[in-house]
JSON list of C-alpha atoms in Angstrom, two decimals:
[
{"chain": "A", "resi": 1, "resn": "UNK", "atom": "CA", "xyz": [-65.33, 40.47, 18.15]},
{"chain": "A", "resi": 2, "resn": "UNK", "atom": "CA", "xyz": [-68.72, 39.38, 19.43]},
{"chain": "A", "resi": 3, "resn": "UNK", "atom": "CA", "xyz": [-71.63, 38.77, 17.10]},
{"chain": "A", "resi": 4, "resn": "UNK", "atom": "CA", "xyz": [-75.08, 38.38, 18.59]},
{"chain": "A", "resi": 5, "resn": "UNK", "atom": "CA", "xyz": [-78.52, 37.91, 17.09]},
{"chain": "A", "resi": 6, "resn": "UNK", "atom": "CA", "xyz": [-80.12, 39.90, 19.91]},
{"chain": "A", "resi": 7, "resn": "UNK", "atom": "CA", "xyz": [-79.07, 42.48, 22.46]},
{"chain": "A", "resi": 8, "resn": "UNK", "atom": "CA", "xyz": [-80.31, 40.05, 25.11]},
{"chain": "A", "resi": 9, "resn": "UNK", "atom": "CA", "xyz": [-77.55, 37.56, 24.19]},
{"chain": "A", "resi": 10, "resn": "UNK", "atom": "CA", "xyz": [-74.90, 40.26, 24.41]},
{"chain": "A", "resi": 11, "resn": "UNK", "atom": "CA", "xyz": [-76.04, 41.38, 27.86]},
{"chain": "A", "resi": 12, "resn": "UNK", "atom": "CA", "xyz": [-76.12, 37.83, 29.21]},
{"chain": "A", "resi": 13, "resn": "UNK", "atom": "CA", "xyz": [-72.62, 37.13, 27.87]},
{"chain": "A", "resi": 14, "resn": "UNK", "atom": "CA", "xyz": [-71.16, 40.35, 29.30]},
{"chain": "A", "resi": 15, "resn": "UNK", "atom": "CA", "xyz": [-72.79, 39.71, 32.67]},
{"chain": "A", "resi": 16, "resn": "UNK", "atom": "CA", "xyz": [-71.36, 36.18, 32.70]},
{"chain": "A", "resi": 17, "resn": "UNK", "atom": "CA", "xyz": [-67.88, 37.51, 31.96]},
{"chain": "A", "resi": 18, "resn": "UNK", "atom": "CA", "xyz": [-68.15, 40.11, 34.72]},
{"chain": "A", "resi": 19, "resn": "UNK", "atom": "CA", "xyz": [-69.38, 37.54, 37.22]},
{"chain": "A", "resi": 20, "resn": "UNK", "atom": "CA", "xyz": [-66.64, 35.04, 36.39]},
{"chain": "A", "resi": 21, "resn": "UNK", "atom": "CA", "xyz": [-63.93, 37.72, 36.59]},
{"chain": "A", "resi": 22, "resn": "UNK", "atom": "CA", "xyz": [-65.22, 38.91, 39.97]},
{"chain": "A", "resi": 23, "resn": "UNK", "atom": "CA", "xyz": [-65.59, 42.49, 38.74]},
{"chain": "A", "resi": 24, "resn": "UNK", "atom": "CA", "xyz": [-69.20, 43.01, 39.76]},
{"chain": "A", "resi": 25, "resn": "UNK", "atom": "CA", "xyz": [-70.80, 43.84, 43.08]},
{"chain": "A", "resi": 26, "resn": "UNK", "atom": "CA", "xyz": [-73.80, 41.94, 44.39]},
{"chain": "A", "resi": 27, "resn": "UNK", "atom": "CA", "xyz": [-75.96, 45.06, 43.90]},
{"chain": "A", "resi": 28, "resn": "UNK", "atom": "CA", "xyz": [-74.83, 45.48, 40.27]},
{"chain": "A", "resi": 29, "resn": "UNK", "atom": "CA", "xyz": [-75.39, 41.77, 39.67]},
{"chain": "A", "resi": 30, "resn": "UNK", "atom": "CA", "xyz": [-78.93, 42.07, 41.05]},
{"chain": "A", "resi": 31, "resn": "UNK", "atom": "CA", "xyz": [-79.64, 45.09, 38.84]},
{"chain": "A", "resi": 32, "resn": "UNK", "atom": "CA", "xyz": [-78.30, 43.41, 35.73]},
{"chain": "A", "resi": 33, "resn": "UNK", "atom": "CA", "xyz": [-80.30, 40.24, 36.40]},
{"chain": "A", "resi": 34, "resn": "UNK", "atom": "CA", "xyz": [-83.43, 42.40, 36.78]},
{"chain": "A", "resi": 35, "resn": "UNK", "atom": "CA", "xyz": [-82.80, 44.11, 33.42]},
{"chain": "A", "resi": 36, "resn": "UNK", "atom": "CA", "xyz": [-82.07, 40.82, 31.67]},
{"chain": "A", "resi": 37, "resn": "UNK", "atom": "CA", "xyz": [-85.30, 39.31, 33.03]},
{"chain": "A", "resi": 38, "resn": "UNK", "atom": "CA", "xyz": [-87.22, 42.41, 31.91]},
{"chain": "A", "resi": 39, "resn": "UNK", "atom": "CA", "xyz": [-85.70, 42.20, 28.43]},
{"chain": "A", "resi": 40, "resn": "UNK", "atom": "CA", "xyz": [-86.62, 38.50, 28.21]},
{"chain": "A", "resi": 41, "resn": "UNK", "atom": "CA", "xyz": [-90.22, 39.35, 29.11]},
{"chain": "A", "resi": 42, "resn": "UNK", "atom": "CA", "xyz": [-90.38, 42.01, 26.40]},
{"chain": "A", "resi": 43, "resn": "UNK", "atom": "CA", "xyz": [-89.08, 39.53, 23.81]},
{"chain": "A", "resi": 44, "resn": "UNK", "atom": "CA", "xyz": [-91.59, 36.91, 24.97]},
{"chain": "A", "resi": 45, "resn": "UNK", "atom": "CA", "xyz": [-94.47, 39.38, 24.69]},
{"chain": "A", "resi": 46, "resn": "UNK", "atom": "CA", "xyz": [-93.38, 40.35, 21.17]},
{"chain": "A", "resi": 47, "resn": "UNK", "atom": "CA", "xyz": [-93.01, 36.72, 20.13]},
{"chain": "A", "resi": 48, "resn": "UNK", "atom": "CA", "xyz": [-96.48, 35.89, 21.48]},
{"chain": "A", "resi": 49, "resn": "UNK", "atom": "CA", "xyz": [-98.12, 38.70, 19.50]},
{"chain": "A", "resi": 50, "resn": "UNK", "atom": "CA", "xyz": [-96.23, 37.84, 16.31]},
{"chain": "A", "resi": 51, "resn": "UNK", "atom": "CA", "xyz": [-97.01, 34.12, 16.67]},
{"chain": "A", "resi": 52, "resn": "UNK", "atom": "CA", "xyz": [-100.70, 34.92, 17.18]},
{"chain": "A", "resi": 53, "resn": "UNK", "atom": "CA", "xyz": [-100.75, 37.15, 14.09]},
{"chain": "A", "resi": 54, "resn": "UNK", "atom": "CA", "xyz": [-98.98, 34.49, 12.03]},
{"chain": "A", "resi": 55, "resn": "UNK", "atom": "CA", "xyz": [-101.44, 31.80, 13.15]},
{"chain": "A", "resi": 56, "resn": "UNK", "atom": "CA", "xyz": [-104.35, 34.06, 12.19]},
{"chain": "A", "resi": 57, "resn": "UNK", "atom": "CA", "xyz": [-102.80, 34.78, 8.78]},
{"chain": "A", "resi": 58, "resn": "UNK", "atom": "CA", "xyz": [-102.34, 31.05, 8.15]},
{"chain": "A", "resi": 59, "resn": "UNK", "atom": "CA", "xyz": [-106.04, 30.61, 8.87]},
{"chain": "A", "resi": 60, "resn": "UNK", "atom": "CA", "xyz": [-107.00, 33.39, 6.44]},
{"chain": "A", "resi": 61, "resn": "UNK", "atom": "CA", "xyz": [-108.01, 35.85, 9.15]},
{"chain": "A", "resi": 62, "resn": "UNK", "atom": "CA", "xyz": [-107.79, 39.30, 7.56]},
{"chain": "A", "resi": 63, "resn": "UNK", "atom": "CA", "xyz": [-108.90, 41.48, 10.47]},
{"chain": "A", "resi": 64, "resn": "UNK", "atom": "CA", "xyz": [-108.42, 41.40, 14.22]},
{"chain": "A", "resi": 65, "resn": "UNK", "atom": "CA", "xyz": [-110.21, 43.04, 17.12]},
{"chain": "A", "resi": 66, "resn": "UNK", "atom": "CA", "xyz": [-108.23, 44.86, 19.80]},
{"chain": "A", "resi": 67, "resn": "UNK", "atom": "CA", "xyz": [-109.31, 43.87, 23.32]},
{"chain": "A", "resi": 68, "resn": "UNK", "atom": "CA", "xyz": [-108.28, 45.77, 26.42]},
{"chain": "A", "resi": 69, "resn": "UNK", "atom": "CA", "xyz": [-108.54, 44.85, 30.07]},
{"chain": "A", "resi": 70, "resn": "UNK", "atom": "CA", "xyz": [-110.61, 47.88, 31.10]},
{"chain": "A", "resi": 71, "resn": "UNK", "atom": "CA", "xyz": [-110.14, 49.02, 34.69]},
{"chain": "A", "resi": 72, "resn": "UNK", "atom": "CA", "xyz": [-108.45, 51.85, 36.59]},
{"chain": "A", "resi": 73, "resn": "UNK", "atom": "CA", "xyz": [-105.02, 50.69, 35.35]},
{"chain": "A", "resi": 74, "resn": "UNK", "atom": "CA", "xyz": [-105.89, 50.88, 31.66]},
{"chain": "A", "resi": 75, "resn": "UNK", "atom": "CA", "xyz": [-103.93, 53.55, 29.78]},
{"chain": "A", "resi": 76, "resn": "UNK", "atom": "CA", "xyz": [-105.63, 56.03, 27.42]},
{"chain": "A", "resi": 77, "resn": "UNK", "atom": "CA", "xyz": [-104.18, 54.40, 24.32]},
{"chain": "A", "resi": 78, "resn": "UNK", "atom": "CA", "xyz": [-105.44, 50.93, 25.23]},
{"chain": "A", "resi": 79, "resn": "UNK", "atom": "CA", "xyz": [-108.79, 52.30, 26.35]},
{"chain": "A", "resi": 80, "resn": "UNK", "atom": "CA", "xyz": [-109.23, 54.09, 23.00]},
{"chain": "A", "resi": 81, "resn": "UNK", "atom": "CA", "xyz": [-108.27, 50.99, 21.01]},
{"chain": "A", "resi": 82, "resn": "UNK", "atom": "CA", "xyz": [-110.62, 48.64, 22.90]},
{"chain": "A", "resi": 83, "resn": "UNK", "atom": "CA", "xyz": [-113.09, 47.07, 20.48]},
{"chain": "A", "resi": 84, "resn": "UNK", "atom": "CA", "xyz": [-111.54, 48.57, 17.35]},
{"chain": "A", "resi": 85, "resn": "UNK", "atom": "CA", "xyz": [-110.99, 46.33, 14.36]},
{"chain": "A", "resi": 86, "resn": "UNK", "atom": "CA", "xyz": [-107.74, 46.51, 12.39]},
{"chain": "A", "resi": 87, "resn": "UNK", "atom": "CA", "xyz": [-106.47, 44.79, 9.26]},
{"chain": "A", "resi": 88, "resn": "UNK", "atom": "CA", "xyz": [-104.06, 42.14, 10.47]},
{"chain": "A", "resi": 89, "resn": "UNK", "atom": "CA", "xyz": [-101.20, 43.78, 8.56]},
{"chain": "A", "resi": 90, "resn": "UNK", "atom": "CA", "xyz": [-102.13, 47.21, 9.97]},
{"chain": "A", "resi": 91, "resn": "UNK", "atom": "CA", "xyz": [-102.29, 46.31, 13.65]},
{"chain": "A", "resi": 92, "resn": "UNK", "atom": "CA", "xyz": [-100.63, 49.05, 15.73]},
{"chain": "A", "resi": 93, "resn": "UNK", "atom": "CA", "xyz": [-97.91, 47.94, 18.12]},
{"chain": "A", "resi": 94, "resn": "UNK", "atom": "CA", "xyz": [-98.76, 47.26, 21.72]},
{"chain": "A", "resi": 95, "resn": "UNK", "atom": "CA", "xyz": [-98.05, 50.62, 23.35]},
{"chain": "A", "resi": 96, "resn": "UNK", "atom": "CA", "xyz": [-96.17, 49.76, 26.53]},
{"chain": "A", "resi": 97, "resn": "UNK", "atom": "CA", "xyz": [-94.49, 47.16, 28.69]},
{"chain": "A", "resi": 98, "resn": "UNK", "atom": "CA", "xyz": [-96.85, 44.83, 30.56]},
{"chain": "A", "resi": 99, "resn": "UNK", "atom": "CA", "xyz": [-99.70, 45.67, 28.20]},
{"chain": "A", "resi": 100, "resn": "UNK", "atom": "CA", "xyz": [-102.70, 43.52, 29.11]},
{"chain": "A", "resi": 101, "resn": "UNK", "atom": "CA", "xyz": [-104.34, 43.82, 25.70]},
{"chain": "A", "resi": 102, "resn": "UNK", "atom": "CA", "xyz": [-104.89, 40.95, 23.29]},
{"chain": "A", "resi": 103, "resn": "UNK", "atom": "CA", "xyz": [-106.25, 40.43, 19.81]},
{"chain": "A", "resi": 104, "resn": "UNK", "atom": "CA", "xyz": [-109.00, 38.14, 18.57]},
{"chain": "A", "resi": 105, "resn": "UNK", "atom": "CA", "xyz": [-110.01, 37.19, 15.02]},
{"chain": "A", "resi": 106, "resn": "UNK", "atom": "CA", "xyz": [-112.68, 39.35, 13.39]},
{"chain": "A", "resi": 107, "resn": "UNK", "atom": "CA", "xyz": [-114.44, 38.07, 10.29]}
]
């Protein structure tokens, strides 16, 4: 039985086993590597946001301002949140993959 802390670890292990056994085509290997890299990016984005929030909390920041990169690629959700101030514990999640938004302290 396998026990993993994250789905990412499980996928990497299964891919390794398939590669070593020779039961994977080059195309399937490429696809799986793409999905693993995408999953790693999602985890890194989540960790960055959580680390930023934790640093702000440790510095007694109670509220944060949502900042959006506003251009023709900006989604409606991010556009509507741009400039809004949220309590640090009430910050909505970033709405999509590759979100270009960031938060800054608001006193």
